[in-house]
Short mmCIF file of C-alpha atoms in Angstrom, two decimals:
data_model
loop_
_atom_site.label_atom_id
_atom_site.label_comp_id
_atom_site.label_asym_id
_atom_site.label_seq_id
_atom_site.Cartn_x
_atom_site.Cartn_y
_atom_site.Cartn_z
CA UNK A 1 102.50 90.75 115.15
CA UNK A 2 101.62 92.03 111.28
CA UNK A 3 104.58 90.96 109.37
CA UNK A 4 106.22 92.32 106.76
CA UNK A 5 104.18 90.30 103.94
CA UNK A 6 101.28 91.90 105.31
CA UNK A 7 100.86 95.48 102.90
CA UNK A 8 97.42 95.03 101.24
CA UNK A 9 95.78 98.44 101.41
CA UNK A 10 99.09 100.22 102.96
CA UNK A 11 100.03 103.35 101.16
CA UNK A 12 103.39 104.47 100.67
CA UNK A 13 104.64 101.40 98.09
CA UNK A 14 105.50 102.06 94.07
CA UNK A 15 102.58 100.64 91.69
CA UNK A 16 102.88 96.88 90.81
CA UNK A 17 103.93 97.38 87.22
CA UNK A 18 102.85 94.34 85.01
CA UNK A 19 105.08 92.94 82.30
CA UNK A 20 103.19 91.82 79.24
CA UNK A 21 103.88 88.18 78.15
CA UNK A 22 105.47 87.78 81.58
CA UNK A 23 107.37 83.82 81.37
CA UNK A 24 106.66 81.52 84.15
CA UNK A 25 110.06 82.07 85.50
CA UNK A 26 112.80 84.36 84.52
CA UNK A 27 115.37 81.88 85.17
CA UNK A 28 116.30 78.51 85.28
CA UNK A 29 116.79 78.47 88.89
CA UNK A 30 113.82 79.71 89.46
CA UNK A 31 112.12 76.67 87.58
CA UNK A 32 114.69 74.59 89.87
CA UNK A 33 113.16 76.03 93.01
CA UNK A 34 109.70 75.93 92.36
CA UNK A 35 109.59 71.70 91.74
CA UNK A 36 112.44 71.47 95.01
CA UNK A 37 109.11 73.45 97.34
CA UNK A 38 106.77 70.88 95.43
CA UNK A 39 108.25 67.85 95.64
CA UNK A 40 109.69 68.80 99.59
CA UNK A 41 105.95 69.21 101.08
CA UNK A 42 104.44 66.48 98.65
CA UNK A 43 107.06 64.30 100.69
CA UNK A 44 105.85 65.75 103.40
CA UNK A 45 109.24 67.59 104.85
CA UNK A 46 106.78 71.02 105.58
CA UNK A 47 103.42 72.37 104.36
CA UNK A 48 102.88 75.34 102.71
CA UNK A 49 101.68 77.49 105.58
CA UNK A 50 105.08 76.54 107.22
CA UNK A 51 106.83 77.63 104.04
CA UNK A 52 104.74 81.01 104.28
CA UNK A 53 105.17 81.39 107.66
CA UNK A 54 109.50 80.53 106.89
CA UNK A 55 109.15 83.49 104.09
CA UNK A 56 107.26 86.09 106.22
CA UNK A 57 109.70 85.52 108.90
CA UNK A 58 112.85 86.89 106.82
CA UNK A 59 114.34 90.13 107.99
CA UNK A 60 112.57 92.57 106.45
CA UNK A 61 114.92 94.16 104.92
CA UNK A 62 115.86 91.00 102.92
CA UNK A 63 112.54 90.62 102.76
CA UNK A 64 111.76 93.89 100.81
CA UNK A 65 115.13 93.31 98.67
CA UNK A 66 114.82 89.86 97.33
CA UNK A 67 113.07 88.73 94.56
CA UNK A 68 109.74 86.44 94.78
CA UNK A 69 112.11 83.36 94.10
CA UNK A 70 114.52 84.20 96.20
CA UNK A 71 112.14 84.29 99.23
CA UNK A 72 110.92 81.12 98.64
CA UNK A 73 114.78 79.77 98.57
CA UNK A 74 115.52 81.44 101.51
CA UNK A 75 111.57 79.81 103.20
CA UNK A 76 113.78 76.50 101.62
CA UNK A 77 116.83 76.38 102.90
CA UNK A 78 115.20 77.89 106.51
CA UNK A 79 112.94 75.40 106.81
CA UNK A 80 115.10 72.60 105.83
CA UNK A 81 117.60 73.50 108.64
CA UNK A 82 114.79 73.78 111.12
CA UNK A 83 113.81 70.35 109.70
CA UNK A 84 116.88 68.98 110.49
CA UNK A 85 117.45 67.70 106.91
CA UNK A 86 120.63 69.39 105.92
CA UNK A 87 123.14 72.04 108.24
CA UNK A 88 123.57 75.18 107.43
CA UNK A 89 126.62 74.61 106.27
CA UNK A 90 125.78 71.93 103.91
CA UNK A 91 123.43 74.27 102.63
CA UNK A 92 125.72 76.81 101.51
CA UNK A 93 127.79 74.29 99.74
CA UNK A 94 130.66 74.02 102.39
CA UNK A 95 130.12 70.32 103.65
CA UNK A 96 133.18 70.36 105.13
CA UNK A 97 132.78 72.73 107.29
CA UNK A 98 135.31 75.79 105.84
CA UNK B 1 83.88 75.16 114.87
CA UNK B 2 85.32 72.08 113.40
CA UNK B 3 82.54 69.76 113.10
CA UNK B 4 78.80 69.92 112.32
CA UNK B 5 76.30 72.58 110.60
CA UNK B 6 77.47 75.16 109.18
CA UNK B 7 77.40 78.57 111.58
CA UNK B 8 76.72 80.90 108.96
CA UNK B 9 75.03 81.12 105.43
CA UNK B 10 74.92 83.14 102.49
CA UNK B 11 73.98 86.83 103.27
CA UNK B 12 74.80 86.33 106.95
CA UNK B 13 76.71 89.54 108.32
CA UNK B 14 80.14 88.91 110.35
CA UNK B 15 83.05 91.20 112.12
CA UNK B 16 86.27 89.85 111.81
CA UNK B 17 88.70 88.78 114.45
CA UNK B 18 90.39 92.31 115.58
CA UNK B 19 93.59 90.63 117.26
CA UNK B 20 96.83 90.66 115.61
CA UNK B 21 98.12 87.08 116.30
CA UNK B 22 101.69 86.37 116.92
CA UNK B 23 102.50 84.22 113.86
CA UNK B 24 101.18 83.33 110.21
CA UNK B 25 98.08 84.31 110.00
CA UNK B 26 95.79 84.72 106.55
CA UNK B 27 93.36 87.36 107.95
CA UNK B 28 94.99 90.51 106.09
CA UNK B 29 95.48 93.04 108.45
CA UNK B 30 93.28 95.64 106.20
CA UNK B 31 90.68 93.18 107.01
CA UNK B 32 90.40 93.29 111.08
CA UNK B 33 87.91 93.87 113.13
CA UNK B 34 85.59 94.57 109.81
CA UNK B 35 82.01 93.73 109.17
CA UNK B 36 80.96 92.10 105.52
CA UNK B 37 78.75 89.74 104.36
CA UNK B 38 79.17 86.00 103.97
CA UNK B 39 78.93 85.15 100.25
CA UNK B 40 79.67 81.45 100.13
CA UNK B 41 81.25 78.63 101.19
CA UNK B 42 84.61 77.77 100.00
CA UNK B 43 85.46 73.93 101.48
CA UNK B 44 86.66 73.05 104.73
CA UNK B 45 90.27 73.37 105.63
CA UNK B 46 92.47 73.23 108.42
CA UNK B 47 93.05 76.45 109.68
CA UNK B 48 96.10 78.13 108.20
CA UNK B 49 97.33 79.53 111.69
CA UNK B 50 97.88 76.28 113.34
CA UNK B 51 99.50 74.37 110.39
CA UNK B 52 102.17 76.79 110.01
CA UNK B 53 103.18 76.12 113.66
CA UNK B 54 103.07 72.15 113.10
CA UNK B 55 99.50 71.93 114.76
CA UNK B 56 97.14 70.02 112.90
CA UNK B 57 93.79 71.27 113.29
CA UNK B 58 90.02 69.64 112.14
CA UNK B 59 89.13 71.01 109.08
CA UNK B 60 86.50 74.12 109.59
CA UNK B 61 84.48 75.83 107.37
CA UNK B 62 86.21 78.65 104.81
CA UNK B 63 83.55 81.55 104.09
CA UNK B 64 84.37 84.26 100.88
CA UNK B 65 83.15 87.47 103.01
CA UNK B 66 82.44 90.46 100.87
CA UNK B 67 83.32 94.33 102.43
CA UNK B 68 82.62 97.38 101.15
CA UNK B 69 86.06 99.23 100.23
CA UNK B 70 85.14 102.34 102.03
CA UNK B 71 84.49 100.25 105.59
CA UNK B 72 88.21 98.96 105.24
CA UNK B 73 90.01 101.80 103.59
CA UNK B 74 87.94 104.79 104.42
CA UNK B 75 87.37 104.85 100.44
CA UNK B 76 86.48 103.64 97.02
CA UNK B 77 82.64 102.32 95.74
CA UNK B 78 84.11 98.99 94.80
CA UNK B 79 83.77 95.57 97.13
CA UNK B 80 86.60 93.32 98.14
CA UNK B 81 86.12 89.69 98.55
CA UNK B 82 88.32 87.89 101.41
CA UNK B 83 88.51 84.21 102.01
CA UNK B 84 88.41 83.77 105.66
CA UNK B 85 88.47 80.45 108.13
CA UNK B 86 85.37 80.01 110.13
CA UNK B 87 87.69 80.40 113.03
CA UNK B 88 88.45 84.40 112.45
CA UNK B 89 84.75 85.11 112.34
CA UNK B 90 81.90 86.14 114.71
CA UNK B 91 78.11 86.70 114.16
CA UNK B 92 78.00 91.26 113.24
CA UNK B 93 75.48 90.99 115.72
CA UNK B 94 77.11 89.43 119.15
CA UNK B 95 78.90 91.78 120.93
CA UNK B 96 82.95 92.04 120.22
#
């Protein structure tokens, strides 16, 4: 099934508009999430067709709403529930359960 | 093909894999069921498809396969240059 990720050539989108002297990352978060993907599949916890696959799976609509770092946190926190490394819950932040 | 020579060379023409798999896949949909020509070799690699559903996979050849815009939008004089696993790929010539 063509996903969501899958526009190349597909009319109907705005023009990618480039941003001179673009940063690396707009945030610090986003710098946070970027070494947490690297250092989860260099320990081996996913690969990075897994985390592509996790990101083109999203609901399209958050899909098509979030920003490039906030699909790969979402691929994140996806996979590592699948994984079985941390509950939902523990990934929002409410270990205690409420 | 996973292991041996090489099924294809430089200059070689091949159609693409028409199907629209059920999960990740890194044949661009623009790019189905199209004929180009193989430019080069680029490495070996698991394919993409099975290690993003925990499969494994021998590594297989990965081919940069040139199209002519117009044969996969319709327009355009330019070329477009796809990376593609040995496994989405058939000789132009055999039928589909």
């Amino acid at each position: 099934m063509s996903r969501i990720n899958d526009v190349g050539g597909m009319a109907g989108f705005p023009p990618v508009v480039e941003e001179p002297d673009e940063p690396p990352f707009h945030a610090d978060w986003e710098a946070h999430v970027f070494a947490l993907n690297g250092a989860l599949i260099k320990r081996g916890v996913y690969d990075l067709d897994e985390f592509r696959d996790a990101q083109e799976r999203l609901p399209v609509q958050q899909y098509l709403a979030a920003s490039y770092y906030e699909r790969w946190f979402a691929a994140i926190t996806t996979l590592l529930a699948e994984k079985g490394v941390a509950t939902p819950e523990e990934l929002a932040g409410d270990e205690h359960g409420h | 093909m996973s292991t041996g020579t090489d099924r294809f060379a430089p200059g070689d023409r091949v159609r693409t894999r028409a199907t629209d798999p059920a999960g990740h896949t890194r044949l661009p949909r623009y790019a189905r069921g199209a004929v180009g020509v193989v430019v080069e070799r680029a490495g070996r690699h698991p394919l993409a498809d099975d290690r993003a559903r925990g499969v494994a996979g021998d590594a297989q050849p990965v081919w940069h396969v040139r199209f002519a815009a117009a044969d996969l939008f319709g327009a355009g004089d330019h070329t477009v240059t796809v990376e593609l696993w040995d496994d989405y790929l058939t000789p132009a010539e055999e039928p589909r």
